[in-house]
Amino acid sequence: MNTNAVKDIPLSEATEACLAEPLSLAELNLLRQALNRSETIVDLRQAALRLLSDARYQNWLTEKRFQGCSFQVESTMAVAPVLHALGLIGACGDLRVQIHLYRGKLFVTDTPSAPGNIQTYPWDDESDAIVGWLVQQSSWLDWADCTIDPMCGAGHHNIALPSTVASRFSFDVNERSVAFTAINGLLNDVSICARSNDIREDLVDAMALSGVRKDARILFMVNSPFGLSPLQGVLPLTSDGGETGAVLAKAAMKAISAFCQQYTQVRLCQLVYTIGNPATGSSAQESVLCLSGQRWPGATGSDGCRL
């Protein structure tokens, strides 16, 4: 851990040029290890809640972060020693992560200014479309033995779900996202299996390693990037949906379809993006929640709703 004193830079001297350097994978894994100690979890929880009660930080969350600015942690702030000891404050006094509340849970994520090619998705609005529907339709959560998020980001889906869910599995091709998910699980005392996995490859093998029974009732929650990106690397990792904008959404459907050949009870809640809605005759761009439930072996059903 970095134990050097926090450099005190007056806010008047802080510039947008001093942007927060995102945590490396190695640093995230160090933080993950540190949170295996209960006293460290308590310290970070308390620091996070104090930070969230700070008016200047709330202003950053609601306005400044959208302008590409880092939040400057003054050395006189009560949270500074803990955040600095955990490596969350940069050389210029800038906060290297975003800390926010979502459905009563604390989340540590990348800041919006983190480079797109490594960024872990910092927003929770799309997650809320999925989690919100599942909470309203509680029968789906009551039914599930386990939930799977194959493109988990910072873990918003699984961690925000009610405590009734017994087993939670989160996967992502971005190993930094896997680390963030594990960190957020520890921070919220939510037991979660977070592993690296590419949805475009065999999902079943990854699940077998996690010990999921073939007769388990499995609920998938999927939110894939759907930005049109004809050229690789043009869009951030969190938005790149390939040349059609649907590459990862289709890959998820294909992988889950293959998964259903071995697992007998599966339901899917997936957020997709569509141009036009044949049900309404609209040609506008819309976010749509697609639902497909295999409610018993051999019987399938589907539904959909516009958000």
Tab-separated table of C-alpha atoms in Angstrom:
chain	number	residue	atom	x	y	z
A	1	MET	CA	0.000	0.000	0.000
A	2	ASN	CA	1.089	3.572	-0.617
A	3	THR	CA	1.766	5.166	2.757
A	4	ASN	CA	3.290	8.485	1.671
A	5	ALA	CA	1.698	11.659	2.993
A	6	VAL	CA	-1.108	13.133	0.917
A	7	LYS	CA	0.148	16.060	-1.121
A	8	ASP	CA	-1.915	19.120	-0.194
A	9	ILE	CA	-2.783	21.008	-3.375
A	10	PRO	CA	-5.095	24.009	-3.016
A	11	LEU	CA	-8.202	23.604	-5.129
A	12	SER	CA	-7.406	26.864	-6.881
A	13	GLU	CA	-4.223	25.254	-8.231
A	14	ALA	CA	-5.837	21.979	-9.253
A	15	THR	CA	-6.158	21.696	-13.022
A	16	GLU	CA	-7.981	19.395	-15.358
A	17	ALA	CA	-4.543	18.311	-16.603
A	18	CYS	CA	-4.089	16.454	-13.320
A	19	LEU	CA	-6.576	13.691	-14.093
A	20	ALA	CA	-6.879	10.660	-11.890
A	21	GLU	CA	-4.700	7.746	-12.992
A	22	PRO	CA	-6.914	4.633	-12.933
A	23	LEU	CA	-5.961	1.736	-10.693
A	24	SER	CA	-3.955	-0.938	-12.456
A	25	LEU	CA	-5.056	-4.557	-12.310
A	26	ALA	CA	-2.236	-5.253	-9.842
A	27	GLU	CA	-3.413	-2.404	-7.603
A	28	LEU	CA	-7.011	-3.616	-7.774
A	29	ASN	CA	-5.913	-7.086	-6.736
A	30	LEU	CA	-3.969	-5.592	-3.804
A	31	LEU	CA	-7.115	-3.744	-2.725
A	32	ARG	CA	-9.107	-6.958	-3.089
A	33	GLN	CA	-6.627	-8.757	-0.822
A	34	ALA	CA	-6.695	-5.919	1.708
A	35	LEU	CA	-10.484	-6.177	1.932
A	36	ASN	CA	-10.190	-9.763	3.100
A	37	ARG	CA	-9.491	-8.162	6.483
A	38	SER	CA	-12.703	-7.124	8.215
A	39	GLU	CA	-11.148	-4.004	9.749
A	40	THR	CA	-10.146	-2.750	6.288
A	41	ILE	CA	-13.704	-3.259	5.013
A	42	VAL	CA	-15.061	-1.245	7.945
A	43	ASP	CA	-12.526	1.540	7.340
A	44	LEU	CA	-13.366	1.792	3.633
A	45	ARG	CA	-17.125	1.683	4.261
A	46	GLN	CA	-16.884	4.501	6.783
A	47	ALA	CA	-14.636	6.560	4.508
A	48	ALA	CA	-16.975	6.017	1.543
A	49	LEU	CA	-20.048	7.112	3.499
A	50	ARG	CA	-18.237	10.178	4.817
A	51	LEU	CA	-17.137	11.063	1.293
A	52	LEU	CA	-20.692	10.704	0.018
A	53	SER	CA	-21.905	13.121	2.695
A	54	ASP	CA	-19.418	15.765	1.527
A	55	ALA	CA	-21.139	18.563	-0.421
A	56	ARG	CA	-18.174	19.113	-2.720
A	57	TYR	CA	-18.029	15.426	-3.623
A	58	GLN	CA	-21.760	15.387	-4.313
A	59	ASN	CA	-21.244	18.338	-6.637
A	60	TRP	CA	-18.550	16.359	-8.425
A	61	LEU	CA	-20.856	13.331	-8.745
A	62	THR	CA	-23.742	15.358	-10.122
A	63	GLU	CA	-21.802	17.811	-12.330
A	64	LYS	CA	-18.012	17.851	-12.435
A	65	ARG	CA	-17.418	14.204	-13.338
A	66	PHE	CA	-19.330	14.745	-16.580
A	67	GLN	CA	-16.832	17.469	-17.470
A	68	GLY	CA	-13.836	15.124	-17.306
A	69	CYS	CA	-12.572	16.550	-13.996
A	70	SER	CA	-11.036	14.563	-11.170
A	71	PHE	CA	-12.165	15.011	-7.594
A	72	GLN	CA	-9.427	16.544	-5.470
A	73	VAL	CA	-9.147	15.084	-1.955
A	74	GLU	CA	-7.820	17.721	0.429
A	75	SER	CA	-5.412	16.397	3.057
A	76	THR	CA	-7.585	17.924	5.791
A	77	MET	CA	-10.547	15.718	4.878
A	78	ALA	CA	-11.249	12.971	7.405
A	79	VAL	CA	-11.357	10.374	4.624
A	80	ALA	CA	-7.899	11.186	3.263
A	81	PRO	CA	-5.758	8.841	5.425
A	82	VAL	CA	-7.852	5.732	4.686
A	83	LEU	CA	-8.232	6.438	0.975
A	84	HIS	CA	-4.539	7.200	0.649
A	85	ALA	CA	-3.453	4.093	2.558
A	86	LEU	CA	-5.523	1.987	0.140
A	87	GLY	CA	-3.912	3.648	-2.871
A	88	LEU	CA	-7.078	5.460	-3.969
A	89	ILE	CA	-5.535	8.948	-4.042
A	90	GLY	CA	-3.140	9.973	-6.801
A	91	ALA	CA	0.024	12.067	-6.666
A	92	CYS	CA	-1.907	15.294	-7.227
A	93	GLY	CA	-4.448	14.509	-4.525
A	94	ASP	CA	-6.945	13.304	-7.118
A	95	LEU	CA	-9.373	10.478	-6.316
A	96	ARG	CA	-8.497	7.581	-8.605
A	97	VAL	CA	-11.918	5.905	-8.396
A	98	GLN	CA	-15.572	6.838	-8.290
A	99	ILE	CA	-17.505	5.914	-5.156
A	100	HIS	CA	-21.293	5.947	-5.311
A	101	LEU	CA	-24.440	4.467	-3.793
A	102	TYR	CA	-26.792	2.342	-5.854
A	103	ARG	CA	-29.899	0.783	-4.321
A	104	GLY	CA	-28.386	1.158	-0.877
A	105	LYS	CA	-25.091	-0.535	-1.809
A	106	LEU	CA	-21.648	1.063	-2.010
A	107	PHE	CA	-19.775	0.765	-5.302
A	108	VAL	CA	-16.198	1.549	-6.249
A	109	THR	CA	-15.688	1.926	-10.012
A	110	ASP	CA	-13.489	3.673	-12.522
A	111	THR	CA	-14.091	7.376	-13.030
A	112	PRO	CA	-15.664	8.476	-16.331
A	113	SER	CA	-12.253	9.852	-17.384
A	114	ALA	CA	-10.558	6.425	-17.251
A	115	PRO	CA	-9.185	5.360	-20.676
A	116	GLY	CA	-11.865	3.634	-22.726
A	117	ASN	CA	-9.728	0.625	-23.629
A	118	ILE	CA	-9.535	-0.489	-19.976
A	119	GLN	CA	-12.518	1.223	-18.365
A	120	THR	CA	-14.961	-0.550	-16.091
A	121	TYR	CA	-18.438	0.888	-16.663
A	122	PRO	CA	-19.077	3.511	-13.929
A	123	TRP	CA	-22.811	4.053	-14.494
A	124	ASP	CA	-25.790	2.232	-12.974
A	125	ASP	CA	-28.758	3.491	-15.022
A	126	GLU	CA	-28.826	0.572	-17.457
A	127	SER	CA	-28.340	-1.881	-14.613
A	128	ASP	CA	-31.358	-0.346	-12.917
A	129	ALA	CA	-33.531	-1.246	-15.904
A	130	ILE	CA	-32.732	-4.919	-15.280
A	131	VAL	CA	-32.565	-4.925	-11.481
A	132	GLY	CA	-35.657	-2.727	-11.188
A	133	TRP	CA	-37.740	-5.090	-13.321
A	134	LEU	CA	-36.520	-8.164	-11.429
A	135	VAL	CA	-37.312	-6.582	-8.070
A	136	GLN	CA	-40.810	-5.716	-9.289
A	137	GLN	CA	-41.258	-9.235	-10.695
A	138	SER	CA	-39.981	-10.887	-7.537
A	139	SER	CA	-41.236	-14.315	-8.641
A	140	TRP	CA	-38.234	-14.557	-10.989
A	141	LEU	CA	-35.815	-13.983	-8.105
A	142	ASP	CA	-37.750	-16.353	-5.835
A	143	TRP	CA	-37.515	-18.978	-8.591
A	144	ALA	CA	-33.764	-18.682	-9.189
A	145	ASP	CA	-31.172	-20.856	-7.473
A	146	CYS	CA	-28.454	-18.644	-8.893
A	147	THR	CA	-27.972	-15.558	-11.019
A	148	ILE	CA	-25.359	-15.098	-13.735
A	149	ASP	CA	-24.108	-11.815	-15.134
A	150	PRO	CA	-21.813	-12.680	-18.076
A	151	MET	CA	-20.730	-9.057	-18.714
A	152	CYS	CA	-20.643	-7.759	-15.167
A	153	GLY	CA	-18.715	-4.475	-15.253
A	154	ALA	CA	-18.445	-3.336	-11.627
A	155	GLY	CA	-21.015	-5.896	-10.459
A	156	HIS	CA	-24.071	-3.622	-10.219
A	157	HIS	CA	-26.610	-6.316	-11.244
A	158	ASN	CA	-25.696	-9.072	-8.837
A	159	ILE	CA	-24.675	-6.962	-5.859
A	160	ALA	CA	-27.811	-4.791	-5.948
A	161	LEU	CA	-30.194	-7.757	-5.928
A	162	PRO	CA	-32.088	-8.573	-2.701
A	163	SER	CA	-30.466	-10.998	-0.268
A	164	THR	CA	-32.900	-13.776	-1.238
A	165	VAL	CA	-30.620	-14.846	-4.123
A	166	ALA	CA	-28.511	-17.765	-2.903
A	167	SER	CA	-25.667	-17.946	-5.448
A	168	ARG	CA	-24.328	-15.176	-7.675
A	169	PHE	CA	-21.840	-15.491	-10.531
A	170	SER	CA	-20.301	-12.572	-12.414
A	171	PHE	CA	-18.009	-12.774	-15.433
A	172	ASP	CA	-16.279	-10.276	-17.681
A	173	VAL	CA	-13.632	-10.276	-20.388
A	174	ASN	CA	-12.046	-7.257	-18.649
A	175	GLU	CA	-10.055	-8.562	-15.682
A	176	ARG	CA	-10.193	-5.125	-14.055
A	177	SER	CA	-14.000	-5.421	-14.037
A	178	VAL	CA	-13.745	-8.822	-12.368
A	179	ALA	CA	-11.552	-7.267	-9.665
A	180	PHE	CA	-13.952	-4.330	-9.170
A	181	THR	CA	-16.869	-6.767	-8.822
A	182	ALA	CA	-15.021	-8.814	-6.202
A	183	ILE	CA	-14.108	-5.623	-4.316
A	184	ASN	CA	-17.710	-4.402	-4.340
A	185	GLY	CA	-18.948	-7.775	-3.171
A	186	LEU	CA	-16.600	-7.641	-0.180
A	187	LEU	CA	-17.506	-4.011	0.510
A	188	ASN	CA	-21.211	-4.912	0.717
A	189	ASP	CA	-20.832	-8.323	2.370
A	190	VAL	CA	-22.342	-10.011	-0.693
A	191	SER	CA	-20.964	-13.452	-1.531
A	192	ILE	CA	-20.222	-13.482	-5.237
A	193	CYS	CA	-18.093	-15.603	-7.559
A	194	ALA	CA	-16.273	-13.224	-9.926
A	195	ARG	CA	-14.179	-14.697	-12.729
A	196	SER	CA	-12.659	-13.748	-16.043
A	197	ASN	CA	-14.570	-15.113	-19.045
A	198	ASP	CA	-15.212	-14.131	-22.670
A	199	ILE	CA	-18.895	-14.413	-23.634
A	200	ARG	CA	-17.780	-15.157	-27.213
A	201	GLU	CA	-16.207	-18.385	-25.974
A	202	ASP	CA	-17.673	-21.422	-24.178
A	203	LEU	CA	-19.695	-20.156	-21.209
A	204	VAL	CA	-20.537	-23.677	-20.007
A	205	ASP	CA	-16.924	-24.523	-19.179
A	206	ALA	CA	-16.605	-21.449	-16.990
A	207	MET	CA	-19.782	-22.332	-15.151
A	208	ALA	CA	-18.740	-25.936	-14.665
A	209	LEU	CA	-15.632	-24.681	-12.906
A	210	SER	CA	-17.920	-22.824	-10.520
A	211	GLY	CA	-19.794	-26.006	-9.620
A	212	VAL	CA	-23.258	-25.129	-10.915
A	213	ARG	CA	-25.587	-28.164	-10.967
A	214	LYS	CA	-27.115	-29.177	-14.289
A	215	ASP	CA	-30.602	-29.000	-12.760
A	216	ALA	CA	-30.116	-25.595	-11.095
A	217	ARG	CA	-32.651	-22.847	-11.838
A	218	ILE	CA	-30.484	-20.223	-13.513
A	219	LEU	CA	-31.322	-16.584	-14.185
A	220	PHE	CA	-29.129	-14.688	-16.658
A	221	MET	CA	-28.952	-10.885	-16.509
A	222	VAL	CA	-27.321	-9.439	-19.621
A	223	ASN	CA	-26.414	-5.892	-20.553
A	224	SER	CA	-23.991	-5.860	-23.468
A	225	PRO	CA	-22.341	-2.870	-25.185
A	226	PHE	CA	-24.396	-1.833	-28.234
A	227	GLY	CA	-22.541	1.127	-29.740
A	228	LEU	CA	-21.911	0.968	-33.506
A	229	SER	CA	-18.150	0.656	-34.013
A	230	PRO	CA	-17.081	-0.242	-37.570
A	231	LEU	CA	-13.416	0.192	-36.604
A	232	GLN	CA	-11.922	-1.628	-33.636
A	233	GLY	CA	-10.859	0.624	-30.767
A	234	VAL	CA	-12.901	3.666	-31.827
A	235	LEU	CA	-15.375	3.330	-28.954
A	236	PRO	CA	-14.617	2.590	-25.288
A	237	LEU	CA	-14.597	-1.079	-24.293
A	238	THR	CA	-17.838	-0.487	-22.374
A	239	SER	CA	-19.682	0.790	-25.485
A	240	ASP	CA	-18.171	-1.194	-28.362
A	241	GLY	CA	-20.887	-3.352	-29.915
A	242	GLY	CA	-18.860	-4.092	-33.031
A	243	GLU	CA	-19.627	-3.179	-36.626
A	244	THR	CA	-23.345	-3.889	-36.255
A	245	GLY	CA	-23.718	-2.694	-32.667
A	246	ALA	CA	-25.135	-6.120	-31.817
A	247	VAL	CA	-22.036	-8.334	-31.919
A	248	LEU	CA	-21.890	-8.942	-28.166
A	249	ALA	CA	-25.675	-9.077	-27.723
A	250	LYS	CA	-25.844	-11.833	-30.358
A	251	ALA	CA	-22.822	-13.583	-28.835
A	252	ALA	CA	-24.585	-13.602	-25.462
A	253	MET	CA	-27.753	-15.094	-26.957
A	254	LYS	CA	-25.727	-17.730	-28.819
A	255	ALA	CA	-23.720	-18.667	-25.705
A	256	ILE	CA	-26.815	-18.881	-23.508
A	257	SER	CA	-28.621	-20.948	-26.160
A	258	ALA	CA	-25.711	-23.407	-26.078
A	259	PHE	CA	-25.780	-23.276	-22.286
A	260	CYS	CA	-29.427	-24.389	-22.345
A	261	GLN	CA	-28.438	-27.614	-24.071
A	262	GLN	CA	-26.818	-28.759	-20.822
A	263	TYR	CA	-28.723	-26.835	-18.149
A	264	THR	CA	-32.428	-27.582	-18.050
A	265	GLN	CA	-33.985	-24.546	-16.333
A	266	VAL	CA	-32.900	-21.151	-17.596
A	267	ARG	CA	-34.423	-17.686	-17.734
A	268	LEU	CA	-32.967	-14.597	-19.409
A	269	CYS	CA	-33.421	-10.882	-18.742
A	270	GLN	CA	-31.445	-8.926	-21.365
A	271	LEU	CA	-31.262	-5.225	-22.142
A	272	VAL	CA	-30.922	-4.569	-25.872
A	273	TYR	CA	-31.110	-1.538	-28.125
A	274	THR	CA	-33.368	-1.411	-31.148
A	275	ILE	CA	-34.076	1.022	-33.980
A	276	GLY	CA	-37.824	0.846	-34.298
A	277	ASN	CA	-40.427	-1.180	-32.460
A	278	PRO	CA	-42.664	-3.360	-34.647
A	279	ALA	CA	-45.120	-3.760	-31.785
A	280	THR	CA	-45.858	-0.027	-31.725
A	281	GLY	CA	-44.904	0.956	-35.267
A	282	SER	CA	-42.375	3.409	-33.897
A	283	SER	CA	-39.153	4.094	-35.819
A	284	ALA	CA	-37.428	5.758	-32.869
A	285	GLN	CA	-34.366	4.368	-31.138
A	286	GLU	CA	-35.398	2.571	-27.966
A	287	SER	CA	-33.974	0.560	-25.106
A	288	VAL	CA	-35.900	-2.692	-24.749
A	289	LEU	CA	-35.853	-5.263	-21.983
A	290	CYS	CA	-36.096	-8.730	-23.542
A	291	LEU	CA	-37.327	-11.527	-21.335
A	292	SER	CA	-37.226	-15.223	-22.046
A	293	GLY	CA	-38.152	-17.780	-19.438
A	294	GLN	CA	-37.788	-21.532	-19.606
A	295	ARG	CA	-40.118	-22.130	-16.710
A	296	TRP	CA	-39.806	-25.916	-16.692
A	297	PRO	CA	-37.727	-28.409	-18.689
A	298	GLY	CA	-38.773	-28.398	-22.343
A	299	ALA	CA	-41.204	-25.461	-22.112
A	300	THR	CA	-40.188	-21.958	-23.138
A	301	GLY	CA	-41.873	-18.596	-23.202
A	302	SER	CA	-40.862	-15.054	-24.023
A	303	ASP	CA	-42.016	-11.538	-23.498
A	304	GLY	CA	-40.667	-8.035	-23.947
A	305	CYS	CA	-41.276	-4.555	-22.676
A	306	ARG	CA	-40.198	-1.115	-23.828
A	307	LEU	CA	-38.426	1.028	-21.219
